[in-house]
Amino acid sequence: MSNKQVKLTLIRSLAKRLPNHQACVRGLGLKRMHQTVTVAATPENMGMVNKVSFMLKIEEV
C-alpha cells in the first residue's frame, strides 16, 4: 500500500458555490482562501479533489 500524499491549496472562494462543492472543500480540511493542507491520496479524497479541482492548486508530495 502506497503512502502517497497530495498538497492542496484553496485558490478560489467558496462564496456562492454549490453546497456539494463547499462540502467537498470542507471535507478536505480547507477552511479559508490560500490555506494549504496535505491529505492522503485515497480514492475518497481524490474523488473530492476531482469534483472541485477548478478551485484548488494540486501538488503531489
CSV table of C-alpha atoms in Angstrom, one decimal:
chain,number,residue,atom,x,y,z
A,1,MET,CA,0.0,0.0,0.0
A,2,SER,CA,1.5,3.3,-1.0
A,3,ASN,CA,1.6,6.4,1.2
A,4,LYS,CA,1.1,9.0,-1.5
A,5,GLN,CA,0.2,12.5,-0.3
A,6,VAL,CA,-1.3,15.4,-2.1
A,7,LYS,CA,-0.8,19.1,-1.2
A,8,LEU,CA,-3.9,21.2,-1.8
A,9,THR,CA,-4.3,25.0,-1.7
A,10,LEU,CA,-7.6,26.7,-2.0
A,11,ILE,CA,-7.2,29.4,-4.7
A,12,ARG,CA,-10.9,30.3,-5.4
A,13,SER,CA,-13.5,31.5,-2.9
A,14,LEU,CA,-16.3,29.2,-1.6
A,15,ALA,CA,-18.8,32.1,-1.8
A,16,LYS,CA,-21.8,31.3,-4.0
A,17,ARG,CA,-20.6,27.8,-4.8
A,18,LEU,CA,-22.8,24.7,-4.9
A,19,PRO,CA,-23.4,23.1,-1.4
A,20,ASN,CA,-21.8,19.9,-2.7
A,21,HIS,CA,-18.7,21.7,-3.7
A,22,GLN,CA,-18.5,23.6,-0.4
A,23,ALA,CA,-18.8,20.3,1.4
A,24,CYS,CA,-16.0,18.7,-0.6
A,25,VAL,CA,-13.7,21.5,0.2
A,26,ARG,CA,-14.6,21.4,3.9
A,27,GLY,CA,-14.2,17.6,3.9
A,28,LEU,CA,-10.6,18.0,2.6
A,29,GLY,CA,-9.9,20.2,5.6
A,30,LEU,CA,-9.7,23.6,3.8
A,31,LYS,CA,-11.4,26.5,5.6
A,32,ARG,CA,-10.1,29.7,4.0
A,33,MET,CA,-8.5,31.1,0.9
A,34,HIS,CA,-4.8,30.3,0.3
A,35,GLN,CA,-4.8,27.7,3.1
A,36,THR,CA,-2.7,24.6,2.3
A,37,VAL,CA,-3.3,21.1,3.6
A,38,THR,CA,-1.7,17.7,2.9
A,39,VAL,CA,-4.0,14.8,2.5
A,40,ALA,CA,-3.6,11.1,1.7
A,41,ALA,CA,-4.3,10.2,-2.0
A,42,THR,CA,-7.1,7.8,-1.2
A,43,PRO,CA,-9.9,7.2,-3.7
A,44,GLU,CA,-12.3,9.0,-1.4
A,45,ASN,CA,-10.1,12.1,-1.2
A,46,MET,CA,-9.2,12.1,-4.9
A,47,GLY,CA,-12.9,11.9,-5.8
A,48,MET,CA,-13.5,15.1,-3.8
A,49,VAL,CA,-10.4,16.7,-5.3
A,50,ASN,CA,-11.6,15.9,-8.8
A,51,LYS,CA,-15.0,17.4,-8.1
A,52,VAL,CA,-13.6,20.8,-7.0
A,53,SER,CA,-10.3,20.8,-8.9
A,54,PHE,CA,-11.1,24.1,-10.5
A,55,MET,CA,-10.9,25.7,-7.1
A,56,LEU,CA,-7.6,24.1,-6.0
A,57,LYS,CA,-3.9,24.1,-6.7
A,58,ILE,CA,-2.8,20.5,-6.5
A,59,GLU,CA,0.7,19.3,-6.0
A,60,GLU,CA,2.0,15.7,-5.4
A,61,VAL,CA,4.3,15.3,-2.4
